[in-house]
PDB file of C-alpha atoms and ligand atoms in Angstrom:
ATOM      1  CA  MET J   1     -83.753 140.029  35.687  1.00 41.00           C
ATOM      2  CA  GLU J   2     -81.622 141.846  38.208  1.00 56.00           C
ATOM      3  CA  ARG J   3     -78.299 140.259  37.254  1.00 68.00           C
ATOM      4  CA  ALA J   4     -76.694 137.760  34.911  1.00 78.00           C
ATOM      5  CA  GLU J   5     -77.911 134.228  35.699  1.00 84.00           C
ATOM      6  CA  ASP J   6     -77.095 130.951  33.953  1.00 87.00           C
ATOM      7  CA  ALA J   7     -80.477 130.897  32.192  1.00 92.00           C
ATOM      8  CA  GLY J   8     -83.727 132.831  31.952  1.00 95.00           C
ATOM      9  CA  VAL J   9     -86.496 131.877  34.392  1.00 95.00           C
ATOM     10  CA  TYR J  10     -90.153 132.653  33.644  1.00 96.00           C
ATOM     11  CA  ARG J  11     -92.770 131.913  36.295  1.00 96.00           C
ATOM     12  CA  LEU J  12     -95.926 130.311  34.865  1.00 96.00           C
ATOM     13  CA  ASN J  13     -97.843 129.899  38.130  1.00 97.00           C
ATOM     14  CA  GLU J  14     -97.358 129.215  41.858  1.00 96.00           C
ATOM     15  CA  GLY J  15     -95.764 125.839  41.333  1.00 96.00           C
ATOM     16  CA  MET J  16     -94.104 126.049  37.962  1.00 97.00           C
ATOM     17  CA  ALA J  17     -91.483 128.083  36.119  1.00 97.00           C
ATOM     18  CA  ILE J  18     -89.750 127.494  32.802  1.00 97.00           C
ATOM     19  CA  ILE J  19     -85.997 127.846  32.340  1.00 97.00           C
ATOM     20  CA  GLN J  20     -84.691 128.809  28.888  1.00 97.00           C
ATOM     21  CA  THR J  21     -81.171 128.854  27.564  1.00 96.00           C
ATOM     22  CA  VAL J  22     -79.288 128.721  24.251  1.00 96.00           C
ATOM     23  CA  ASP J  23     -75.695 127.855  23.378  1.00 95.00           C
ATOM     24  CA  PHE J  24     -73.811 126.868  20.205  1.00 95.00           C
ATOM     25  CA  PHE J  25     -70.183 126.908  19.075  1.00 94.00           C
ATOM     26  CA  THR J  26     -67.567 125.670  16.616  1.00 94.00           C
ATOM     27  CA  PRO J  27     -66.093 122.129  16.890  1.00 94.00           C
ATOM     28  CA  ILE J  28     -63.521 121.528  19.617  1.00 91.00           C
ATOM     29  CA  VAL J  29     -62.886 117.833  18.869  1.00 93.00           C
ATOM     30  CA  ASP J  30     -62.289 115.986  15.558  1.00 92.00           C
ATOM     31  CA  ASP J  31     -65.097 113.402  15.813  1.00 96.00           C
ATOM     32  CA  PRO J  32     -68.433 114.896  14.650  1.00 98.00           C
ATOM     33  CA  PHE J  33     -70.541 112.501  16.784  1.00 98.00           C
ATOM     34  CA  VAL J  34     -68.565 113.422  19.915  1.00 98.00           C
ATOM     35  CA  PHE J  35     -68.799 117.128  19.043  1.00 98.00           C
ATOM     36  CA  GLY J  36     -72.595 116.730  18.868  1.00 98.00           C
ATOM     37  CA  GLN J  37     -72.571 115.061  22.268  1.00 98.00           C
ATOM     38  CA  ILE J  38     -70.412 117.777  23.840  1.00 98.00           C
ATOM     39  CA  ALA J  39     -72.445 120.651  22.374  1.00 98.00           C
ATOM     40  CA  THR J  40     -75.621 119.079  23.738  1.00 98.00           C
ATOM     41  CA  VAL J  41     -74.279 118.319  27.212  1.00 98.00           C
ATOM     42  CA  ASN J  42     -72.954 121.887  27.319  1.00 97.00           C
ATOM     43  CA  ALA J  43     -76.284 123.426  26.234  1.00 97.00           C
ATOM     44  CA  LEU J  44     -78.228 121.461  28.869  1.00 98.00           C
ATOM     45  CA  SER J  45     -75.805 122.493  31.589  1.00 97.00           C
ATOM     46  CA  ASP J  46     -77.336 125.902  32.407  1.00 97.00           C
ATOM     47  CA  VAL J  47     -80.680 124.252  33.194  1.00 98.00           C
ATOM     48  CA  TYR J  48     -78.937 121.782  35.515  1.00 98.00           C
ATOM     49  CA  ALA J  49     -76.932 124.597  37.161  1.00 98.00           C
ATOM     50  CA  MET J  50     -80.214 126.211  38.230  1.00 97.00           C
ATOM     51  CA  GLY J  51     -81.506 122.894  39.557  1.00 97.00           C
ATOM     52  CA  GLY J  52     -84.043 122.433  36.752  1.00 98.00           C
ATOM     53  CA  ARG J  53     -85.110 119.521  34.585  1.00 98.00           C
ATOM     54  CA  PRO J  54     -84.625 120.021  30.823  1.00 98.00           C
ATOM     55  CA  LEU J  55     -87.674 118.960  28.779  1.00 98.00           C
ATOM     56  CA  THR J  56     -87.350 120.031  25.151  1.00 98.00           C
ATOM     57  CA  ALA J  57     -84.645 121.250  22.792  1.00 98.00           C
ATOM     58  CA  MET J  58     -84.265 122.769  19.327  1.00 98.00           C
ATOM     59  CA  ASN J  59     -81.184 122.297  17.176  1.00 98.00           C
ATOM     60  CA  ILE J  60     -79.195 125.269  15.891  1.00 97.00           C
ATOM     61  CA  VAL J  61     -77.003 124.390  12.909  1.00 97.00           C
ATOM     62  CA  CYS J  62     -74.611 126.498  10.811  1.00 98.00           C
ATOM     63  CA  PHE J  63     -73.138 124.240   8.132  1.00 97.00           C
ATOM     64  CA  PRO J  64     -70.735 124.732   5.193  1.00 96.00           C
ATOM     65  CA  VAL J  65     -72.642 122.580   2.639  1.00 94.00           C
ATOM     66  CA  LYS J  66     -70.116 123.408  -0.111  1.00 94.00           C
ATOM     67  CA  SER J  67     -67.014 122.220   1.743  1.00 94.00           C
ATOM     68  CA  LEU J  68     -68.175 119.433   4.084  1.00 95.00           C
ATOM     69  CA  GLU J  69     -69.872 116.071   3.511  1.00 95.00           C
ATOM     70  CA  ILE J  70     -73.467 116.000   4.697  1.00 95.00           C
ATOM     71  CA  SER J  71     -72.602 112.814   6.634  1.00 97.00           C
ATOM     72  CA  VAL J  72     -70.618 115.034   9.029  1.00 97.00           C
ATOM     73  CA  LEU J  73     -73.801 116.902   9.876  1.00 97.00           C
ATOM     74  CA  ARG J  74     -75.700 113.623  10.273  1.00 97.00           C
ATOM     75  CA  ASP J  75     -73.100 112.415  12.781  1.00 98.00           C
ATOM     76  CA  ILE J  76     -73.209 115.672  14.755  1.00 98.00           C
ATOM     77  CA  LEU J  77     -77.007 115.500  14.993  1.00 98.00           C
ATOM     78  CA  GLN J  78     -76.811 111.812  16.035  1.00 98.00           C
ATOM     79  CA  GLY J  79     -74.375 112.723  18.815  1.00 98.00           C
ATOM     80  CA  GLY J  80     -76.780 115.427  19.949  1.00 98.00           C
ATOM     81  CA  LEU J  81     -79.747 113.036  19.902  1.00 98.00           C
ATOM     82  CA  ASP J  82     -77.763 110.461  21.852  1.00 98.00           C
ATOM     83  CA  LYS J  83     -77.276 112.888  24.765  1.00 98.00           C
ATOM     84  CA  MET J  84     -80.816 114.272  24.545  1.00 98.00           C
ATOM     85  CA  ARG J  85     -82.097 110.708  24.864  1.00 98.00           C
ATOM     86  CA  GLU J  86     -79.855 110.090  27.877  1.00 98.00           C
ATOM     87  CA  ALA J  87     -81.129 113.313  29.466  1.00 98.00           C
ATOM     88  CA  GLY J  88     -84.771 112.491  28.714  1.00 98.00           C
ATOM     89  CA  VAL J  89     -85.031 115.589  26.514  1.00 98.00           C
ATOM     90  CA  VAL J  90     -87.285 115.641  23.435  1.00 98.00           C
ATOM     91  CA  LEU J  91     -86.036 117.324  20.247  1.00 98.00           C
ATOM     92  CA  ILE J  92     -88.975 119.360  18.942  1.00 97.00           C
ATOM     93  CA  GLY J  93     -87.431 121.288  16.065  1.00 96.00           C
ATOM     94  CA  GLY J  94     -84.540 123.395  14.952  1.00 95.00           C
ATOM     95  CA  HIS J  95     -83.113 125.678  12.319  1.00 96.00           C
ATOM     96  CA  SER J  96     -80.136 125.402  10.007  1.00 95.00           C
ATOM     97  CA  ILE J  97     -78.353 127.888   7.751  1.00 96.00           C
ATOM     98  CA  GLU J  98     -75.427 127.704   5.359  1.00 96.00           C
ATOM     99  CA  ASP J  99     -72.340 129.200   6.940  1.00 96.00           C
ATOM    100  CA  PRO J 100     -68.644 128.956   5.999  1.00 96.00           C
ATOM    101  CA  GLU J 101     -67.917 127.999   9.615  1.00 96.00           C
ATOM    102  CA  LEU J 102     -69.549 124.928  11.165  1.00 97.00           C
ATOM    103  CA  LYS J 103     -71.435 125.573  14.414  1.00 98.00           C
ATOM    104  CA  TYR J 104     -73.853 123.454  16.401  1.00 98.00           C
ATOM    105  CA  GLY J 105     -75.803 123.850  19.591  1.00 98.00           C
ATOM    106  CA  LEU J 106     -79.253 123.905  21.132  1.00 98.00           C
ATOM    107  CA  SER J 107     -81.919 126.058  22.596  1.00 98.00           C
ATOM    108  CA  VAL J 108     -83.259 124.257  25.674  1.00 98.00           C
ATOM    109  CA  THR J 109     -86.396 124.633  27.768  1.00 98.00           C
ATOM    110  CA  GLY J 110     -86.654 123.159  31.244  1.00 98.00           C
ATOM    111  CA  LEU J 111     -88.994 123.120  34.216  1.00 98.00           C
ATOM    112  CA  ILE J 112     -88.502 123.996  37.860  1.00 97.00           C
ATOM    113  CA  HIS J 113     -90.514 124.898  40.944  1.00 97.00           C
ATOM    114  CA  PRO J 114     -90.116 128.704  41.296  1.00 96.00           C
ATOM    115  CA  GLU J 115     -89.010 128.363  44.920  1.00 96.00           C
ATOM    116  CA  LYS J 116     -86.375 125.775  44.055  1.00 96.00           C
ATOM    117  CA  VAL J 117     -84.390 127.848  41.545  1.00 96.00           C
ATOM    118  CA  VAL J 118     -80.700 127.757  42.485  1.00 97.00           C
ATOM    119  CA  HIS J 119     -79.113 131.140  41.666  1.00 96.00           C
ATOM    120  CA  ASN J 120     -75.459 131.890  41.010  1.00 96.00           C
ATOM    121  CA  HIS J 121     -75.623 134.354  43.916  1.00 94.00           C
ATOM    122  CA  GLY J 122     -76.712 133.554  47.474  1.00 96.00           C
ATOM    123  CA  ALA J 123     -73.449 132.107  48.843  1.00 98.00           C
ATOM    124  CA  ARG J 124     -73.022 132.758  52.575  1.00 98.00           C
ATOM    125  CA  PRO J 125     -69.896 133.155  54.714  1.00 98.00           C
ATOM    126  CA  GLY J 126     -68.698 129.743  55.889  1.00 98.00           C
ATOM    127  CA  ASP J 127     -70.081 127.856  52.854  1.00 98.00           C
ATOM    128  CA  ARG J 128     -67.746 125.334  51.259  1.00 98.00           C
ATOM    129  CA  LEU J 129     -67.067 125.538  47.504  1.00 98.00           C
ATOM    130  CA  ILE J 130     -67.546 122.299  45.583  1.00 98.00           C
ATOM    131  CA  LEU J 131     -66.447 121.740  41.944  1.00 98.00           C
ATOM    132  CA  THR J 132     -67.706 118.654  40.068  1.00 98.00           C
ATOM    133  CA  LYS J 133     -65.390 118.459  37.014  1.00 98.00           C
ATOM    134  CA  PRO J 134     -61.666 119.117  36.440  1.00 98.00           C
ATOM    135  CA  LEU J 135     -60.441 122.192  34.510  1.00 98.00           C
ATOM    136  CA  GLY J 136     -58.349 122.477  31.351  1.00 98.00           C
ATOM    137  CA  THR J 137     -60.654 121.832  28.366  1.00 98.00           C
ATOM    138  CA  GLY J 138     -59.757 125.123  26.647  1.00 98.00           C
ATOM    139  CA  ILE J 139     -56.015 124.487  26.859  1.00 98.00           C
ATOM    140  CA  ILE J 140     -56.478 120.841  25.817  1.00 98.00           C
ATOM    141  CA  SER J 141     -58.627 121.653  22.769  1.00 96.00           C
ATOM    142  CA  THR J 142     -56.082 124.296  21.721  1.00 97.00           C
ATOM    143  CA  ALA J 143     -53.382 121.616  21.943  1.00 97.00           C
ATOM    144  CA  LEU J 144     -55.619 119.225  19.986  1.00 96.00           C
ATOM    145  CA  LYS J 145     -55.984 121.762  17.148  1.00 94.00           C
ATOM    146  CA  ARG J 146     -52.188 122.065  16.977  1.00 95.00           C
ATOM    147  CA  LYS J 147     -51.880 118.257  17.139  1.00 95.00           C
ATOM    148  CA  VAL J 148     -49.763 118.229  20.292  1.00 97.00           C
ATOM    149  CA  ALA J 149     -52.301 116.933  22.827  1.00 96.00           C
ATOM    150  CA  PRO J 150     -51.458 113.628  24.553  1.00 97.00           C
ATOM    151  CA  PRO J 151     -54.198 111.043  23.722  1.00 97.00           C
ATOM    152  CA  ASP J 152     -54.810 110.224  27.424  1.00 97.00           C
ATOM    153  CA  THR J 153     -55.374 113.898  28.174  1.00 98.00           C
ATOM    154  CA  VAL J 154     -57.831 114.267  25.287  1.00 97.00           C
ATOM    155  CA  ALA J 155     -59.644 111.078  26.360  1.00 97.00           C
ATOM    156  CA  ALA J 156     -60.060 112.319  29.954  1.00 98.00           C
ATOM    157  CA  ALA J 157     -61.323 115.748  28.844  1.00 98.00           C
ATOM    158  CA  THR J 158     -63.694 114.183  26.295  1.00 98.00           C
ATOM    159  CA  ARG J 159     -65.151 111.817  28.894  1.00 98.00           C
ATOM    160  CA  SER J 160     -65.775 114.775  31.163  1.00 98.00           C
ATOM    161  CA  MET J 161     -67.254 117.059  28.456  1.00 98.00           C
ATOM    162  CA  THR J 162     -69.685 114.317  27.380  1.00 98.00           C
ATOM    163  CA  THR J 163     -70.886 113.717  30.960  1.00 98.00           C
ATOM    164  CA  LEU J 164     -74.234 115.323  31.766  1.00 98.00           C
ATOM    165  CA  ASN J 165     -74.428 117.513  34.887  1.00 98.00           C
ATOM    166  CA  ARG J 166     -77.779 115.868  35.579  1.00 98.00           C
ATOM    167  CA  SER J 167     -76.858 113.670  38.571  1.00 98.00           C
ATOM    168  CA  ALA J 168     -74.760 116.496  40.049  1.00 98.00           C
ATOM    169  CA  SER J 169     -77.813 118.743  39.779  1.00 98.00           C
ATOM    170  CA  GLU J 170     -80.146 116.138  41.318  1.00 98.00           C
ATOM    171  CA  VAL J 171     -77.790 115.580  44.268  1.00 98.00           C
ATOM    172  CA  MET J 172     -77.488 119.348  44.678  1.00 98.00           C
ATOM    173  CA  GLN J 173     -81.299 119.695  44.933  1.00 98.00           C
ATOM    174  CA  GLU J 174     -81.521 116.737  47.297  1.00 98.00           C
ATOM    175  CA  VAL J 175     -78.851 118.082  49.706  1.00 98.00           C
ATOM    176  CA  GLY J 176     -79.657 121.795  49.307  1.00 98.00           C
ATOM    177  CA  VAL J 177     -77.080 124.475  48.420  1.00 98.00           C
ATOM    178  CA  ASN J 178     -76.981 128.271  48.651  1.00 98.00           C
ATOM    179  CA  ALA J 179     -75.673 128.987  45.131  1.00 98.00           C
ATOM    180  CA  CYS J 180     -74.569 127.246  41.952  1.00 98.00           C
ATOM    181  CA  THR J 181     -73.273 128.053  38.490  1.00 98.00           C
ATOM    182  CA  ASP J 182     -71.761 125.924  35.746  1.00 97.00           C
ATOM    183  CA  ILE J 183     -68.171 126.565  34.696  1.00 98.00           C
ATOM    184  CA  THR J 184     -68.043 127.459  31.002  1.00 97.00           C
ATOM    185  CA  GLY J 185     -66.534 130.185  28.815  1.00 96.00           C
ATOM    186  CA  PHE J 186     -65.459 132.618  31.531  1.00 97.00           C
ATOM    187  CA  GLY J 187     -63.378 129.994  33.329  1.00 98.00           C
ATOM    188  CA  LEU J 188     -63.458 129.160  37.041  1.00 98.00           C
ATOM    189  CA  LEU J 189     -62.361 132.624  38.163  1.00 98.00           C
ATOM    190  CA  GLY J 190     -64.773 134.362  35.770  1.00 98.00           C
ATOM    191  CA  HIS J 191     -67.786 132.420  37.015  1.00 98.00           C
ATOM    192  CA  ALA J 192     -66.562 132.692  40.619  1.00 98.00           C
ATOM    193  CA  SER J 193     -66.364 136.478  40.151  1.00 97.00           C
ATOM    194  CA  ALA J 194     -69.953 136.561  38.878  1.00 97.00           C
ATOM    195  CA  MET J 195     -70.953 134.659  42.024  1.00 97.00           C
ATOM    196  CA  VAL J 196     -69.647 137.383  44.366  1.00 97.00           C
ATOM    197  CA  GLU J 197     -69.992 140.549  42.258  1.00 96.00           C
ATOM    198  CA  ASP J 198     -72.186 143.109  44.086  1.00 93.00           C
ATOM    199  CA  THR J 199     -72.764 140.726  46.995  1.00 95.00           C
ATOM    200  CA  GLY J 200     -71.702 140.861  50.649  1.00 96.00           C
ATOM    201  CA  VAL J 201     -69.312 137.923  50.368  1.00 98.00           C
ATOM    202  CA  GLY J 202     -65.969 136.902  48.875  1.00 98.00           C
ATOM    203  CA  LEU J 203     -64.398 133.549  47.982  1.00 98.00           C
ATOM    204  CA  VAL J 204     -61.135 131.932  49.014  1.00 98.00           C
ATOM    205  CA  ILE J 205     -59.974 129.238  46.587  1.00 98.00           C
ATOM    206  CA  GLN J 206     -57.144 126.798  47.388  1.00 98.00           C
ATOM    207  CA  ALA J 207     -55.325 126.531  44.059  1.00 98.00           C
ATOM    208  CA  LYS J 208     -53.821 123.128  44.911  1.00 97.00           C
ATOM    209  CA  ALA J 209     -57.255 121.672  45.638  1.00 98.00           C
ATOM    210  CA  VAL J 210     -58.623 122.568  42.192  1.00 98.00           C
ATOM    211  CA  PRO J 211     -58.915 119.429  39.997  1.00 98.00           C
ATOM    212  CA  VAL J 212     -57.099 119.673  36.638  1.00 98.00           C
ATOM    213  CA  PHE J 213     -57.026 117.118  33.786  1.00 98.00           C
ATOM    214  CA  PRO J 214     -53.801 115.067  33.744  1.00 97.00           C
ATOM    215  CA  GLY J 215     -51.343 116.459  31.194  1.00 97.00           C
ATOM    216  CA  THR J 216     -52.729 119.997  31.325  1.00 98.00           C
ATOM    217  CA  GLU J 217     -49.752 121.340  33.260  1.00 98.00           C
ATOM    218  CA  GLY J 218     -47.279 120.566  30.467  1.00 98.00           C
ATOM    219  CA  LEU J 219     -49.566 122.052  27.800  1.00 98.00           C
ATOM    220  CA  ALA J 220     -50.165 125.229  29.816  1.00 98.00           C
ATOM    221  CA  GLU J 221     -46.435 125.572  30.466  1.00 97.00           C
ATOM    222  CA  ALA J 222     -45.840 125.248  26.722  1.00 96.00           C
ATOM    223  CA  GLY J 223     -48.063 128.322  26.288  1.00 95.00           C
ATOM    224  CA  LEU J 224     -51.017 126.508  24.688  1.00 96.00           C
ATOM    225  CA  ALA J 225     -53.696 128.980  25.708  1.00 95.00           C
ATOM    226  CA  PRO J 226     -56.948 129.683  23.856  1.00 96.00           C
ATOM    227  CA  GLY J 227     -57.639 133.344  23.048  1.00 94.00           C
ATOM    228  CA  GLY J 228     -60.446 133.439  25.594  1.00 97.00           C
ATOM    229  CA  LEU J 229     -58.074 132.748  28.476  1.00 98.00           C
ATOM    230  CA  GLN J 230     -56.354 136.129  28.350  1.00 97.00           C
ATOM    231  CA  ARG J 231     -59.713 137.875  27.754  1.00 98.00           C
ATOM    232  CA  ASN J 232     -61.066 136.197  30.890  1.00 98.00           C
ATOM    233  CA  ARG J 233     -58.046 137.375  32.865  1.00 98.00           C
ATOM    234  CA  ASP J 234     -58.267 140.948  31.523  1.00 97.00           C
ATOM    235  CA  PHE J 235     -61.972 141.046  32.367  1.00 97.00           C
ATOM    236  CA  ARG J 236     -61.767 139.779  35.960  1.00 97.00           C
ATOM    237  CA  GLN J 237     -58.240 140.268  37.308  1.00 97.00           C
ATOM    238  CA  GLY J 238     -59.331 143.466  39.087  1.00 97.00           C
ATOM    239  CA  MET J 239     -61.496 141.312  41.393  1.00 97.00           C
ATOM    240  CA  VAL J 240     -58.943 138.548  41.944  1.00 98.00           C
ATOM    241  CA  ASP J 241     -55.899 138.309  44.251  1.00 98.00           C
ATOM    242  CA  ILE J 242     -53.624 135.391  43.387  1.00 98.00           C
ATOM    243  CA  ASP J 243     -50.882 134.479  45.856  1.00 98.00           C
ATOM    244  CA  PRO J 244     -47.459 134.812  44.156  1.00 97.00           C
ATOM    245  CA  GLY J 245     -46.756 131.221  45.273  1.00 97.00           C
ATOM    246  CA  VAL J 246     -49.389 129.898  42.832  1.00 98.00           C
ATOM    247  CA  PRO J 247     -47.543 128.650  39.698  1.00 97.00           C
ATOM    248  CA  ALA J 248     -48.230 130.623  36.495  1.00 97.00           C
ATOM    249  CA  TRP J 249     -49.533 127.549  34.617  1.00 98.00           C
ATOM    250  CA  LEU J 250     -52.103 126.933  37.342  1.00 98.00           C
ATOM    251  CA  SER J 251     -53.303 130.517  37.359  1.00 97.00           C
ATOM    252  CA  ASP J 252     -53.735 130.158  33.557  1.00 98.00           C
ATOM    253  CA  VAL J 253     -55.887 127.073  34.147  1.00 98.00           C
ATOM    254  CA  LEU J 254     -58.076 128.990  36.610  1.00 98.00           C
ATOM    255  CA  TYR J 255     -58.908 131.465  33.799  1.00 98.00           C
ATOM    256  CA  ASP J 256     -59.123 128.795  31.064  1.00 98.00           C
ATOM    257  CA  PRO J 257     -62.487 128.945  29.228  1.00 98.00           C
ATOM    258  CA  GLN J 258     -64.250 125.622  29.741  1.00 98.00           C
ATOM    259  CA  THR J 259     -66.601 123.779  27.437  1.00 97.00           C
ATOM    260  CA  SER J 260     -69.202 121.652  29.190  1.00 97.00           C
ATOM    261  CA  GLY J 261     -67.550 122.225  32.581  1.00 98.00           C
ATOM    262  CA  GLY J 262     -68.839 121.094  35.951  1.00 98.00           C
ATOM    263  CA  LEU J 263     -71.113 122.639  38.530  1.00 98.00           C
ATOM    264  CA  PHE J 264     -69.592 125.014  41.088  1.00 98.00           C
ATOM    265  CA  MET J 265     -71.656 125.095  44.289  1.00 98.00           C
ATOM    266  CA  ALA J 266     -71.622 126.958  47.594  1.00 98.00           C
ATOM    267  CA  VAL J 267     -72.956 124.588  50.258  1.00 98.00           C
ATOM    268  CA  PRO J 268     -73.420 125.246  53.988  1.00 98.00           C
ATOM    269  CA  ALA J 269     -70.336 123.737  55.715  1.00 98.00           C
ATOM    270  CA  PRO J 270     -72.332 121.227  57.829  1.00 98.00           C
ATOM    271  CA  LYS J 271     -73.723 119.690  54.609  1.00 98.00           C
ATOM    272  CA  ALA J 272     -70.462 119.682  52.627  1.00 98.00           C
ATOM    273  CA  SER J 273     -69.365 116.151  53.492  1.00 98.00           C
ATOM    274  CA  LEU J 274     -72.851 114.770  52.756  1.00 98.00           C
ATOM    275  CA  LEU J 275     -72.848 116.576  49.380  1.00 98.00           C
ATOM    276  CA  LEU J 276     -69.386 115.221  48.498  1.00 98.00           C
ATOM    277  CA  ARG J 277     -70.317 111.692  49.570  1.00 98.00           C
ATOM    278  CA  ARG J 278     -73.562 111.732  47.573  1.00 98.00           C
ATOM    279  CA  LEU J 279     -71.795 113.136  44.481  1.00 98.00           C
ATOM    280  CA  ARG J 280     -69.140 110.420  44.698  1.00 98.00           C
ATOM    281  CA  GLU J 281     -71.826 107.742  45.083  1.00 98.00           C
ATOM    282  CA  GLU J 282     -73.146 108.992  41.731  1.00 98.00           C
ATOM    283  CA  GLY J 283     -69.690 108.544  40.204  1.00 97.00           C
ATOM    284  CA  ILE J 284     -68.855 112.254  40.244  1.00 97.00           C
ATOM    285  CA  ASP J 285     -65.300 112.995  41.342  1.00 93.00           C
ATOM    286  CA  ALA J 286     -66.145 116.291  43.072  1.00 98.00           C
ATOM    287  CA  ASP J 287     -63.709 118.323  45.176  1.00 98.00           C
ATOM    288  CA  ASP J 288     -63.898 120.870  47.977  1.00 98.00           C
ATOM    289  CA  ILE J 289     -61.784 123.762  46.635  1.00 98.00           C
ATOM    290  CA  GLY J 290     -62.356 126.555  49.143  1.00 98.00           C
ATOM    291  CA  GLU J 291     -64.807 128.611  51.137  1.00 98.00           C
ATOM    292  CA  VAL J 292     -67.045 131.654  51.174  1.00 98.00           C
ATOM    293  CA  VAL J 293     -65.848 134.507  53.406  1.00 98.00           C
ATOM    294  CA  ALA J 294     -67.387 137.725  54.747  1.00 98.00           C
ATOM    295  CA  GLU J 295     -64.277 139.772  53.902  1.00 97.00           C
ATOM    296  CA  PRO J 296     -62.946 140.909  51.518  1.00 97.00           C
ATOM    297  CA  LYS J 297     -66.392 141.356  49.944  1.00 97.00           C
ATOM    298  CA  GLY J 298     -66.795 140.950  46.212  1.00 97.00           C
ATOM    299  CA  ARG J 299     -63.289 139.551  45.796  1.00 98.00           C
ATOM    300  CA  ILE J 300     -61.712 136.191  44.978  1.00 98.00           C
ATOM    301  CA  THR J 301     -58.573 135.235  46.874  1.00 98.00           C
ATOM    302  CA  VAL J 302     -56.505 132.364  45.421  1.00 98.00           C
ATOM    303  CA  SER J 303     -53.952 130.947  47.818  1.00 96.00           C
TER     304      SER J 303
HETATM  305 CO1   CO T   1     -73.935 128.879  32.909  1.00 78.23          CO
HETATM  306 CO1   CO T   2     -81.676 135.951  40.784  1.00 78.23          CO
END
């Protein structure tokens, strides 16, 4: 593989390739069933980002048997199964170990036609940038851990994190895009940077057009930032120019590590309104947040 992609692609023959990915993490919500759902939706997301169809999955479980009721694990696995069923994915196995810190996730295998793989690179000047889910899950789950998150905010983020990127991916394949990635741990600006790194294009993002969960502003202004946020900024700020007019809380949100975030696509401008209309018909509240530019190459400009 020549560069970091969302998942590994292995070509089986002329018409078929498999996509493989793995992801697991510690709980970010209190309800074990919902955590299982989120971890599963998140693990399937890399397959959807490449335009593939997930087929099978294997559970990965790290569980503190001495300190937690086994019913907690049962609920997590039920939540996972619930989303696998919705996605049409078959659970074919798994592995669990005893660990002082609870973790859950999946290894996922999907299918795709080798010529239909959507890469995270390939954006062309003039493309519009479309984002399919709001940002803020890292800040919101940090607030939740400290018990200061407004219930409405948590409900909105939870709804979003438990929503499969499947229909977004299907619409993307139907309309045709030049590039796509899913927004996860590196935050919007981290994944946007990966999209343009070592390419002949740059991105311009309109900060005010970026969708953010209601209530996130207050939490970000109160300094509720997960550790990953500053790491994301340190890692990528050399590639990013943020207009001084962009409020500090919003620039935090742009670096906020996301769990089970949306798809971020570069679509040829003439197809952008069709893509947005089709996404909205599928109940996805997608937004046009900027464009791909020829200059400055390899850079993200936030205005
Ligand atoms: Co990804
Ligand atoms: Co590639």
